[in-house]
Coordinates of C-alpha atoms and ligand atoms in Angstrom, one line a residue:
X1 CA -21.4 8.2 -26.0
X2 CA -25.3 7.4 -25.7
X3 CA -27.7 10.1 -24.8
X4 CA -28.1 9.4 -21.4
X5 CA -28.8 13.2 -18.9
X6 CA -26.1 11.3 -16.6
X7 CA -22.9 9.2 -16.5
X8 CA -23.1 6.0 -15.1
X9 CA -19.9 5.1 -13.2
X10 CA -19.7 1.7 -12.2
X11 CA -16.2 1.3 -9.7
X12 CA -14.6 -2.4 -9.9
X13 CA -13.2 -3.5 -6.4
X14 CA -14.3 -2.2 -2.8
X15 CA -11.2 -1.8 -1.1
X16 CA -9.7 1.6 0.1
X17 CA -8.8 3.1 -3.8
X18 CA -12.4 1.9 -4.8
X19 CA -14.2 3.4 -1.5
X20 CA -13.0 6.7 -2.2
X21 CA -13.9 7.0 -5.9
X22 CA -17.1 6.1 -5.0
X23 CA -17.4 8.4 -1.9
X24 CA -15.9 11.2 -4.0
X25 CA -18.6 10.2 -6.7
X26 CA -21.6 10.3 -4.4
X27 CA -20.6 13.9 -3.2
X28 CA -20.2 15.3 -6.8
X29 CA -23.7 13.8 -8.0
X30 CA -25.4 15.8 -5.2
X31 CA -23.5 18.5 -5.4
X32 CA -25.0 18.6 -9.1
X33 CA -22.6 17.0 -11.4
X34 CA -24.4 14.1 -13.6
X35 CA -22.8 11.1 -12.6
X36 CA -24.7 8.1 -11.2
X37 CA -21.8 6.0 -9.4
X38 CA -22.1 2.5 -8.5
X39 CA -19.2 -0.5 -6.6
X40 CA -19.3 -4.0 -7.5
X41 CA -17.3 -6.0 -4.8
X42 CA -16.0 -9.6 -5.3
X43 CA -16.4 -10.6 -1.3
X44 CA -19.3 -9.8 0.6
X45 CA -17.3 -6.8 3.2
X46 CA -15.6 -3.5 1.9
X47 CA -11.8 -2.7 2.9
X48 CA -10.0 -5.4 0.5
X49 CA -6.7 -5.5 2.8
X50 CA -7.9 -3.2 5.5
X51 CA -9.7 -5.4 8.4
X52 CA -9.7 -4.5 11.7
X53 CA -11.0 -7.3 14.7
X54 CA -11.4 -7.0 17.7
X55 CA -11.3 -10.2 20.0
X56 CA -11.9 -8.7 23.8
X57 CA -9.5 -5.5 24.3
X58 CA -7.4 -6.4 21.3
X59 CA -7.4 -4.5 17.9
X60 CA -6.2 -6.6 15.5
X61 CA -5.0 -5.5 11.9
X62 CA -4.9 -8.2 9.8
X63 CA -3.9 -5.5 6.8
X64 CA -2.4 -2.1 7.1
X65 CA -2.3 -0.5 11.1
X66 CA -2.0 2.7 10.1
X67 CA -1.0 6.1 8.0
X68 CA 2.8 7.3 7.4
X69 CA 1.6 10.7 9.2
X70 CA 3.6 12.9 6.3
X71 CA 1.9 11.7 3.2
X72 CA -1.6 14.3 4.1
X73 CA -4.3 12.5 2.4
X74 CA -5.3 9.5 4.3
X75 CA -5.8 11.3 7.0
X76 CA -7.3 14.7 5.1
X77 CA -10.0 12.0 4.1
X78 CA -10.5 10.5 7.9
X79 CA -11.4 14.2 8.6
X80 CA -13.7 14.9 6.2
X81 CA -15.5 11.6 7.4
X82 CA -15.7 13.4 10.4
X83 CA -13.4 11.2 12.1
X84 CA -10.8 13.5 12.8
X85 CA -11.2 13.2 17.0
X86 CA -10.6 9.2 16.2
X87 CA -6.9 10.2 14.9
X88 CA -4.5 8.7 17.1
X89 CA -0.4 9.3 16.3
X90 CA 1.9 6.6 17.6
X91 CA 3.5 6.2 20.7
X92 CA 6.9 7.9 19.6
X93 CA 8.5 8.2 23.1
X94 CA 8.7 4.0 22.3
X95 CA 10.3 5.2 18.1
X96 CA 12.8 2.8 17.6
X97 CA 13.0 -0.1 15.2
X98 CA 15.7 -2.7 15.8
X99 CA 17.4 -4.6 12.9
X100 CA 18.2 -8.5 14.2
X101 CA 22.0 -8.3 13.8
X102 CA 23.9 -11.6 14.7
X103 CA 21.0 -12.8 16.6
X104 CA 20.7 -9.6 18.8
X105 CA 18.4 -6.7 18.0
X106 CA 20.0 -3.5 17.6
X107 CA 18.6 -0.4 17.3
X108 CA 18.8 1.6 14.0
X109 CA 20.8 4.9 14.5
X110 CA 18.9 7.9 15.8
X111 CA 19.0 10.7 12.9
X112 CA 18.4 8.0 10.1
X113 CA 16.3 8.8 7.5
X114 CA 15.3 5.3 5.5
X115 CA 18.8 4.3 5.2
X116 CA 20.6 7.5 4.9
X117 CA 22.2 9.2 8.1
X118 CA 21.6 12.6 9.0
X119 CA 23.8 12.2 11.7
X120 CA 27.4 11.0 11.8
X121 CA 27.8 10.1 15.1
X122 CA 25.2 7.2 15.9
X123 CA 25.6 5.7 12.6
X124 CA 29.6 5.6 12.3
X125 CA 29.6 4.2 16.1
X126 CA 26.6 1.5 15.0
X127 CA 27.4 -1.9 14.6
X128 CA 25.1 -1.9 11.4
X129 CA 27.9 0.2 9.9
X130 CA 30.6 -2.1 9.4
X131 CA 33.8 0.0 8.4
X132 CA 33.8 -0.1 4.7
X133 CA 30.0 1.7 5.3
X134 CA 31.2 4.4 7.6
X135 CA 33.9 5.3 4.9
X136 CA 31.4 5.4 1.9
X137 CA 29.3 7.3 4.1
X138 CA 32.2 10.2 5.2
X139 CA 33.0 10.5 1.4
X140 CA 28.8 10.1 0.1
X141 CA 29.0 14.0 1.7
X142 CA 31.0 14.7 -1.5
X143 CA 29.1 13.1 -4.4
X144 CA 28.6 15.0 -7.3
X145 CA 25.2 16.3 -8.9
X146 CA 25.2 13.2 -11.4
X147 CA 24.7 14.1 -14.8
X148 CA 22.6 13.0 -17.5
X149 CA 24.3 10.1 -18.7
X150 CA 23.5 8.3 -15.4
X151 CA 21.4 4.9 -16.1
X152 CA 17.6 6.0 -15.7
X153 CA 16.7 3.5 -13.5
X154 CA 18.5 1.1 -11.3
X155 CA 18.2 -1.3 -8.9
X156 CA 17.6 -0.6 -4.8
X157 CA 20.5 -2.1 -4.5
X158 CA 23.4 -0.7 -6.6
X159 CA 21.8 3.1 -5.6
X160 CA 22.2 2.2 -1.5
X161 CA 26.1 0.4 -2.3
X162 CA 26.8 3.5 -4.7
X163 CA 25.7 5.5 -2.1
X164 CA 26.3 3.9 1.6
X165 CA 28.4 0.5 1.0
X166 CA 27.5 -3.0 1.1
X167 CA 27.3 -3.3 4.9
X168 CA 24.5 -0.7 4.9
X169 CA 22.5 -2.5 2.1
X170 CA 22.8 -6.1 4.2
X171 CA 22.1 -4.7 7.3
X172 CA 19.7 -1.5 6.7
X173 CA 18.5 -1.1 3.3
X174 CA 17.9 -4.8 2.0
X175 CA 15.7 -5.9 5.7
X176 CA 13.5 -1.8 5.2
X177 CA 12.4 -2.6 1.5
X178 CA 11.1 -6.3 2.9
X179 CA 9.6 -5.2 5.0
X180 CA 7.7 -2.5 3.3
X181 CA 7.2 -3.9 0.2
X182 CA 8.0 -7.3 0.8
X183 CA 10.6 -6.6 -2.3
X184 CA 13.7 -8.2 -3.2
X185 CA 16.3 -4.6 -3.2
X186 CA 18.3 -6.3 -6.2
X187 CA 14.5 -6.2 -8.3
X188 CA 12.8 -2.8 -7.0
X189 CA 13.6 0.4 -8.8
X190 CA 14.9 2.9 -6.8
X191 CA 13.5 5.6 -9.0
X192 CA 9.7 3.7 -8.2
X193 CA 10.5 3.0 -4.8
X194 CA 12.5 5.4 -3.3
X195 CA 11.3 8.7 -5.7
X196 CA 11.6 10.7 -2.3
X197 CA 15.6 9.8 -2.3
X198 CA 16.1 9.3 -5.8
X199 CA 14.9 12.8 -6.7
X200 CA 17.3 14.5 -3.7
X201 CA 20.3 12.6 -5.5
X202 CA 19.1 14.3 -9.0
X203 CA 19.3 17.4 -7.1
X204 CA 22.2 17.2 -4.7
X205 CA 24.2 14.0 -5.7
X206 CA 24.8 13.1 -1.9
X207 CA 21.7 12.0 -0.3
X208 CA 23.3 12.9 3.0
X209 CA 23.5 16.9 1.9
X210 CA 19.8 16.3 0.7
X211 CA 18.4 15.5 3.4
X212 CA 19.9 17.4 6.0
X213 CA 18.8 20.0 3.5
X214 CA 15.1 19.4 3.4
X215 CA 14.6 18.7 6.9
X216 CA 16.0 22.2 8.2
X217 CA 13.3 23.6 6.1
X218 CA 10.2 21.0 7.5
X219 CA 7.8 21.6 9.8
X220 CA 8.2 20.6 14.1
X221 CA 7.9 16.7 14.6
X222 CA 4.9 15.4 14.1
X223 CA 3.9 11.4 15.2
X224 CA 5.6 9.1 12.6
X225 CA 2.1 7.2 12.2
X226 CA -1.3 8.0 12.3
X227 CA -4.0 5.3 13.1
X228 CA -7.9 5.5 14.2
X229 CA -9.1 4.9 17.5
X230 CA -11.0 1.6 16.7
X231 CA -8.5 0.5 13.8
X232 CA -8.2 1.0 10.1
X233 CA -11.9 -0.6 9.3
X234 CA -12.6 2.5 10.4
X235 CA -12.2 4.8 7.5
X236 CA -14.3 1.8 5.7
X237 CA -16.9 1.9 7.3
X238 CA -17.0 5.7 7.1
X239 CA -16.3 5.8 3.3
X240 CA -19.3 3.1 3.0
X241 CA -21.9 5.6 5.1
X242 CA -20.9 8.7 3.4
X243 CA -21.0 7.3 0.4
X244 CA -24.2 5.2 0.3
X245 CA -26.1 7.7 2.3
X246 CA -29.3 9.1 0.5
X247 CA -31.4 7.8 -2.0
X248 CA -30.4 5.0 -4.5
X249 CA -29.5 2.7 -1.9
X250 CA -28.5 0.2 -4.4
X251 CA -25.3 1.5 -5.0
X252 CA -23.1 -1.4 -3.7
X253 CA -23.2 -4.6 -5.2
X254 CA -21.1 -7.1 -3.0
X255 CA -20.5 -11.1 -3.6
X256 CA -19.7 -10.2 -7.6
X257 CA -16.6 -11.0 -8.9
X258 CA -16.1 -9.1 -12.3
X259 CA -14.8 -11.4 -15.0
X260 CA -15.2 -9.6 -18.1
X261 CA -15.2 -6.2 -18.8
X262 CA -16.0 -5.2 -23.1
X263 CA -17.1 -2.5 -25.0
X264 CA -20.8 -2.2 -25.8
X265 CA -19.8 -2.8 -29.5
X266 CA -18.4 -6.1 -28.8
X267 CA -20.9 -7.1 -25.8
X268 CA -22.7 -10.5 -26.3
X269 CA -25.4 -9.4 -27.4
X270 CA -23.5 -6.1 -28.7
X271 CA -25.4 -2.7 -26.9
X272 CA -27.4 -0.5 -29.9
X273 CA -25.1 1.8 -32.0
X274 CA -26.1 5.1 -29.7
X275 CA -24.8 2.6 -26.7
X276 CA -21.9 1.3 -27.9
X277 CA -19.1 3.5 -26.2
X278 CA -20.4 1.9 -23.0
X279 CA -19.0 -0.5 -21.3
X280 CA -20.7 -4.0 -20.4
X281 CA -19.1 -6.0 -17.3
X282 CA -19.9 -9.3 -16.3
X283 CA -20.0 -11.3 -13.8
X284 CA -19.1 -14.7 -12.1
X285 CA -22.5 -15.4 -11.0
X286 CA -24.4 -14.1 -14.6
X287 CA -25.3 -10.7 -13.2
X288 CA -24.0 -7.8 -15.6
X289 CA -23.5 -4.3 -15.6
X290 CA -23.5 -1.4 -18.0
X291 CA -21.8 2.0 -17.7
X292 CA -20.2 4.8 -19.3
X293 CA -16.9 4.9 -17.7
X294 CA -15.4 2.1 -15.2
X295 CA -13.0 2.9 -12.5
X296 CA -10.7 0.2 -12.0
X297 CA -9.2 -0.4 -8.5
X298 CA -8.2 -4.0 -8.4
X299 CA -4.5 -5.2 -8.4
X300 CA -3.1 -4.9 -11.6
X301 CA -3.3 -8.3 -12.2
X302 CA -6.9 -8.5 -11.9
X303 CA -6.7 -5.6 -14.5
X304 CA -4.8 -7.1 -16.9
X305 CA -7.5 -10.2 -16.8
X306 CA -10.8 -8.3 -17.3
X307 CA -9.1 -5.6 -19.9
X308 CA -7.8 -8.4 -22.3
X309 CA -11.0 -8.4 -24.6
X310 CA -10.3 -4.3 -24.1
X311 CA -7.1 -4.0 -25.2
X312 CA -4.5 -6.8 -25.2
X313 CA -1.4 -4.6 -25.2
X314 CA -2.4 -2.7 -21.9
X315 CA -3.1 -6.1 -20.3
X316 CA 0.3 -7.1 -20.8
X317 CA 1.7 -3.7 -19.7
X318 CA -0.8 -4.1 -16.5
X319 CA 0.1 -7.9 -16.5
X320 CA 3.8 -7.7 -16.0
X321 CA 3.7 -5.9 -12.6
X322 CA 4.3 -8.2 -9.9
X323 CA 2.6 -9.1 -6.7
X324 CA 4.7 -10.6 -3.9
X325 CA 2.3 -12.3 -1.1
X326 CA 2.1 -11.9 3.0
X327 CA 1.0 -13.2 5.9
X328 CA 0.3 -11.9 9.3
X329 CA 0.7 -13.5 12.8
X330 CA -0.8 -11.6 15.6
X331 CA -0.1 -13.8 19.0
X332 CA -2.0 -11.7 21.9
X333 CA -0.7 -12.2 25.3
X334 CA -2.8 -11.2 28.2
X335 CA -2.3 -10.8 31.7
X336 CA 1.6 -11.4 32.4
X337 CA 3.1 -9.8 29.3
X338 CA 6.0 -11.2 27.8
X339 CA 9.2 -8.1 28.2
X340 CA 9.8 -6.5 25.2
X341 CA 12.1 -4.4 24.3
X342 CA 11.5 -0.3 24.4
X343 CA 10.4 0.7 20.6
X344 CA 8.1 -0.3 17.7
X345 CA 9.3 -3.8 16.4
X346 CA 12.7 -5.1 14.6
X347 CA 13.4 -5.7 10.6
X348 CA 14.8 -9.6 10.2
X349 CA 17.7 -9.6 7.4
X350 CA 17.4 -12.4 4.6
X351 CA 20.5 -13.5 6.5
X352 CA 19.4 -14.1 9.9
X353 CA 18.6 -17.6 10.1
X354 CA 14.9 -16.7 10.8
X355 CA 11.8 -16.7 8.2
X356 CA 10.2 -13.7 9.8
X357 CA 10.6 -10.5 8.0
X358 CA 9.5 -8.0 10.5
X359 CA 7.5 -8.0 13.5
X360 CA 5.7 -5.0 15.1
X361 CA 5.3 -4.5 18.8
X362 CA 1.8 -3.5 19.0
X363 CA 1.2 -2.6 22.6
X364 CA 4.4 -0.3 21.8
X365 CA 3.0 1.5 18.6
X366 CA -0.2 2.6 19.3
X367 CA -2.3 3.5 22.4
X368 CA -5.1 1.0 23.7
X369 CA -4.5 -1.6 21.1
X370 CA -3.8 -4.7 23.7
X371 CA -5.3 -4.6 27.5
X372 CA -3.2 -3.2 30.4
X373 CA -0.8 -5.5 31.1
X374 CA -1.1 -7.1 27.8
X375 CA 1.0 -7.1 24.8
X376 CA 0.6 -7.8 21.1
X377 CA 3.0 -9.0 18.5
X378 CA 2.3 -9.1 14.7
X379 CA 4.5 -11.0 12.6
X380 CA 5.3 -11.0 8.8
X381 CA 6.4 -13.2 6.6
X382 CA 6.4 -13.8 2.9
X383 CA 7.2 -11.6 0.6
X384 CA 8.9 -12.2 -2.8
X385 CA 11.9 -14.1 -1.1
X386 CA 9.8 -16.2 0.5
X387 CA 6.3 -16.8 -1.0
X388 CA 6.3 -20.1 0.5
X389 CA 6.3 -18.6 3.9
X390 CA 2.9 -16.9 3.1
X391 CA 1.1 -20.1 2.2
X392 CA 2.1 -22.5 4.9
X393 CA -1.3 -23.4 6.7
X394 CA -2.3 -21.4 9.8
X395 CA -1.7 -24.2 12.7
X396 CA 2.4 -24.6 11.1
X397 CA 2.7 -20.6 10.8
X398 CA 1.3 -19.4 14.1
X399 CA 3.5 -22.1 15.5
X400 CA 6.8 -20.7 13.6
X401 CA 5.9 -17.1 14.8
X402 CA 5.8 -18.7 18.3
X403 CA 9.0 -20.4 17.7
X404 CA 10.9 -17.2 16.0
X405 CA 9.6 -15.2 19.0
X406 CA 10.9 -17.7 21.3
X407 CA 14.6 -17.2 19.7
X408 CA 14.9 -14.1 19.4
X409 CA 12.8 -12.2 22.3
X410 CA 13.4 -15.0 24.2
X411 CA 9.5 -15.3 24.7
X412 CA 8.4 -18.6 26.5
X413 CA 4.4 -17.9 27.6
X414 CA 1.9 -19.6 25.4
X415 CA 0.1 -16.2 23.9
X416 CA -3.9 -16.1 25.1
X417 CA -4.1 -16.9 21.2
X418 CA -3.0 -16.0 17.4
X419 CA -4.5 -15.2 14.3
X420 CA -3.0 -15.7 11.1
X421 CA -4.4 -13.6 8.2
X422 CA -3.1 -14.1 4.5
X423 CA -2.8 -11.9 1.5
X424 CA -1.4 -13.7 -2.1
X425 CA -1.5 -10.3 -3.7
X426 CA -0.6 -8.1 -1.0
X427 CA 2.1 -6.2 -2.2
X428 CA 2.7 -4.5 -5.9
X429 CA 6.3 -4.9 -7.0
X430 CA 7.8 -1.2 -8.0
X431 CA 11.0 -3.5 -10.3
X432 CA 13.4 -1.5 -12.5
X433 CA 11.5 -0.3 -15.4
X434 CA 8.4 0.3 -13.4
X435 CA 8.1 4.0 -14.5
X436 CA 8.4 3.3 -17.8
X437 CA 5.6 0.5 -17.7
X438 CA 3.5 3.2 -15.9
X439 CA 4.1 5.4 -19.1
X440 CA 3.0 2.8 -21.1
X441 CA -0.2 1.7 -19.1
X442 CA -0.9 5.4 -19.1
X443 CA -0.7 6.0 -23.2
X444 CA -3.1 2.7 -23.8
X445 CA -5.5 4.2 -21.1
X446 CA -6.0 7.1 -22.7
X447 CA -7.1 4.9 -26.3
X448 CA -9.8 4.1 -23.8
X449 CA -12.0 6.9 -23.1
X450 CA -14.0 6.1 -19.6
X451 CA -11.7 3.6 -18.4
X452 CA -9.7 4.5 -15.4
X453 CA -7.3 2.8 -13.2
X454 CA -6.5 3.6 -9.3
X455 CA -4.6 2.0 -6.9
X456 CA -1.1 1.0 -5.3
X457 CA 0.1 -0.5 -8.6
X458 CA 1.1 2.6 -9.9
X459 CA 2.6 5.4 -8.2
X460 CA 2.9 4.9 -4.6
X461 CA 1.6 1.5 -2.3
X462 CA 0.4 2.8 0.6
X463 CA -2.9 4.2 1.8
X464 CA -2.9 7.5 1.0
X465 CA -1.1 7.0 -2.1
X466 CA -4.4 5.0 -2.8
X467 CA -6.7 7.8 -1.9
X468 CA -4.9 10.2 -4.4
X469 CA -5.5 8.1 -7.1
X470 CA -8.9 7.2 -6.9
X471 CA -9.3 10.8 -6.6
X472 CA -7.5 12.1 -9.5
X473 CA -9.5 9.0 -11.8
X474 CA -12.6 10.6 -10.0
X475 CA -11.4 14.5 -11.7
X476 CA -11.1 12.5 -14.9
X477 CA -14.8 10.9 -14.8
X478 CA -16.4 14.2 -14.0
X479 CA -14.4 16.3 -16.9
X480 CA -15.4 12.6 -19.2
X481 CA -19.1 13.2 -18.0
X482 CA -19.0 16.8 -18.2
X483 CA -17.2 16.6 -21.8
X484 CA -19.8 13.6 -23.0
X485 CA -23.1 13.8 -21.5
X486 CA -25.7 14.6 -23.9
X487 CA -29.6 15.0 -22.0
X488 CA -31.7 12.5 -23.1
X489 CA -31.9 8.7 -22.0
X490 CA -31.3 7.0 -18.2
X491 CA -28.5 4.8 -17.1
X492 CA -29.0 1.2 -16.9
X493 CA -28.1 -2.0 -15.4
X494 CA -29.6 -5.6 -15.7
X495 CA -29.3 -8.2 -13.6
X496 CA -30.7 -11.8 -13.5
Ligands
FAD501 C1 0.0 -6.7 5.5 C2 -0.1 -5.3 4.9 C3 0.2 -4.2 5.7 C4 0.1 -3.0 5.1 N1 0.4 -1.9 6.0 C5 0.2 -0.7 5.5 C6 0.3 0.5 6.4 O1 0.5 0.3 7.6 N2 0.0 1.7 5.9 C7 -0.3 1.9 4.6 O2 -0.5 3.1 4.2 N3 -0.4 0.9 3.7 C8 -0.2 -0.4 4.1 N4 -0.4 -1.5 3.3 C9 -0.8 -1.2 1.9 C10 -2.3 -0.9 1.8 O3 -3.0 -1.7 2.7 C11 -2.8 -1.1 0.4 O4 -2.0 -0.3 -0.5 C12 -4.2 -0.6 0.2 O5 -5.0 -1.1 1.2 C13 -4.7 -1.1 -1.2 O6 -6.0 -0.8 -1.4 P1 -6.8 -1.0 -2.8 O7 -8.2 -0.5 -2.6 O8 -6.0 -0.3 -3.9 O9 -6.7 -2.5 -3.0 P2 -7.3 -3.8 -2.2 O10 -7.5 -3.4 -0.8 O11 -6.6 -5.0 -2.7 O12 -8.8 -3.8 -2.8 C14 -9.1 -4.4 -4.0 C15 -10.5 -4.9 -3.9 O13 -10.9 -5.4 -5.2 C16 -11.7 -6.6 -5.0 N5 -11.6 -7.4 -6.3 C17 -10.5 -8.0 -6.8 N6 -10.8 -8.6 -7.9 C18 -12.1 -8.3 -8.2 C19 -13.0 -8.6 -9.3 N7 -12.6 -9.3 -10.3 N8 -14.3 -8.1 -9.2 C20 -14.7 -7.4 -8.2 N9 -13.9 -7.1 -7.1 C21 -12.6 -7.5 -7.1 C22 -11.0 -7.3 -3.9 O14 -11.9 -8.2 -3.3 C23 -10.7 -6.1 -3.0 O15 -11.7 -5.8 -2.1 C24 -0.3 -2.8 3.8 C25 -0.6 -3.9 3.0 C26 -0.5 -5.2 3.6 C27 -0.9 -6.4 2.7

């Protein structure tokens, strides 16, 4: 460590996981811990996948449209951003999400938590439930506690058809992980992406008994999501003000893609002994950046690419997680709105005959997001069963969307307009052996003093899965700086 009276942090990547470390950052330093923080950007806005537009009375998403209302700290930070009278649950009179059975949509059974019914009576009486289900299903009440000889990890798959049958995988569990993680339920672990279930089977062996359990003891019904007022971009723009507010304006560097991330010792020109525990990034357009510890919060793909010159074997750890892609359709229909069923949006099976993997009823979710009278549909397609989908061009998808509507909602009005809006590394695959890859990214890391990851690539995908890890890489910069600092010299950075 150089003698420097403050750590410079620089943070790679300006989305939500980056915004918070450096908003976190910004309120140590003035509340007096020595850490000069700084963001480097690739594009030239903050947010990464959160973008909200707004074309007339329509709020678009073109990334995530909103908070799962249980997981606290998205929406602790939108309060402490002071924008806690923006909050706005959804409309859960309209909760109900249909699953496109045999070309009709029908409604998943009330009491159903994921894919695991609390209640007997809507599901056994659900077409979704084919027979051989509703029998797993009476005898899942009577699993045992497994034991420890029980594979570690496993598949979405074989844990919902141990569990619930092969009728609820098809129908329920297989259409729920596309279209949350656009996953594939034979690839993602269910230890990774179900921990909530997996750890009530550890406990109770029937999921059922678990969570009837834990729901007796949780607190009165709260809105199932949580959005802001004037969309997700929102928070963004909140987490940019708070955090670049006060002196050192300079603090955001937007427009630099990172390329190259090395040691000071094997910098080109290497950095002088006392400096060589820094770091030295570079960039695509020659600009380059000193620090004493980087916060990483880029897809792990990205990582694995500027941490090779780092340490090879973590870039292969952080190498092998996969990404699948998405794209969006929103079609906006004003003035005579096209009917639409009563509820949230329907799940599309691999099986259905259609591409789309989900589509969300907009001017049913959320207050004020389409004009009275109005509606607003947002389609999704991709995912890793269907990359393709994601990169067909924007005239041939916003067609499809139209087309897939028209078959299944039955909707024959041209919509006012669509927008397509495309993301090839929206989605971090949680596949079986995730954990253990975690526990390996996590051992390199820690050869690596300063150099911190956050982000959905590790331990949970969605927004405020994002915000706890940029803040627990924050606690480990301040005990780095607070452990390292020696008074003497300033921080630096040079650029061309
Ligand atoms: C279509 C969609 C819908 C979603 N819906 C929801 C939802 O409703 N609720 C929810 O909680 N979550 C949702 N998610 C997930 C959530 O949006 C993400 O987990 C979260 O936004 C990821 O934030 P991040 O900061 O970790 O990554 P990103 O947003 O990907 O940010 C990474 C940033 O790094 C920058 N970058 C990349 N490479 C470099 C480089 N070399 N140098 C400099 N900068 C670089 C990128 O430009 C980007 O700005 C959704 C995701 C998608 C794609």
């Amino acid at each position: 460590m150089s003698n420097h009276t403050k750590c410079s942090v620089a943070i790679v990547g300006g989305g939500i996981s980056g915004l918070t470390a450096f908003y976190a950052l910004a309120q140590a330093r003035r509340d007096g811990a020595p850490v000069e923080e700084f963001l480097i950007e690739a594009c030239d806005r903050a947010g990464g996948l959160i973008r909200t537009e707004r074309a007339g009375d329509f709020v678009i998403e073109a990334g995530p449209d909103s908070f799962l209302t249980e997981k606290a700290a998205g929406i602790a930070l939108a309060k402490e951003l002071g924008l806690g009278d923006d909050l706005v649950g959804s409309c859960d009179e309209q909760r109900r999400t249909y699953i496109l059975h045999r070309n009709h949509l029908v409604p998943l059974p009330a009491g159903l938590k994921l894919f695991v019914p609390q209640r007997l009576g809507p599901a056994l009486t659900s077409p979704l439930f084919p027979f051989s289900s509703c029998i797993a299903t009476l005898r899942e009440r009577f699993l045992p506690v497994p034991g420890n000889e029980r594979e570690d990890d496993e598949a979405v798959a074989s844990f919902v058809r141990r569990h619930f049958g092969k009728g609820t995988l098809e129908n329920i569990a297989a259409p729920l992980v596309a279209g949350i993680y656009g996953g594939d339920a034979n690839q993602l672990s269910a230890r990774s992406a179900l921990p909530g279930l997996y750890g009530l089977e550890k406990q109770y062996g029937s999921l059922r008994r678990g969570v009837i359990k834990t729901s007796r003891n949780s607190e009165p019904a709260r809105p199932l999501f949580t959005t802001l007022r004037g969309g997700m971009e929102q928070l963004v723009d909140g987490l940019v003000r708070s955090g670049s507010a006060g002196p050192g304006a300079d603090r955001l560097h937007f427009g630099q893609r990172v390329t190259e991330i090395r040691p000071g010792g094997q910098a080109s020109p290497p950095l002088p002994q006392a400096d060589s525990g820094r770091y030295v990034i570079h960039c695509q357009n020659g600009s380059r950046f000193e620090a004493d510890s980087v916060i990483l919060a880029l897809p792990a793909c990205e990582c694995a690419r500027l941490l090779r010159p780092v340490d090879a074997g973590l870039a292969d750890a952080l190498g092998a997680i996969p990404y699948a892609p998405a794209a969006t359709v929103a079609l906006a229909y004003s003035g005579c709105s096209p009917p639409t069923p009563s509820g949230f949006g329907f799940l599309a099976p691999r099986n259905s005959g259609y591409r789309l993997l989900a589509c969300t009823f907009v001017h049913h979710k959320f207050p004020s997001r389409a004009p009275r009278g109005g509606a607003l549909f947002r389609c999704f397609y991709g995912g890793v069963q269907d990359a393709e989908a994601a990169r067909l061009d924007d005239h041939d998808l916003a067609a499809l969307a139209q087309r897939e509507l028209r078959g299944i909602l039955g909707i024959t009005t041209l919509p006012a307009f669509s927008r397509v809006d495309r993301w090839p590394l929206a989605m971090p695959q949680y596949v079986v052996g995730h954990e253990k890859r975690i526990k390996k990214i996590s051992a390199a890391m820690n050869k690596h003093p300063g150099l911190y990851l956050a982000g959905n690539a590790y331990s949970g995908v969605g927004i405020s899965d994002c915000v706890r890890t940029a803040r627990e890489a924050v606690g480990r910069v301040l005990r780095f700086a607070e452990e390292t600092i020696c008074p003497l010299s300033p921080p630096r950075s040079s650029r061309p």
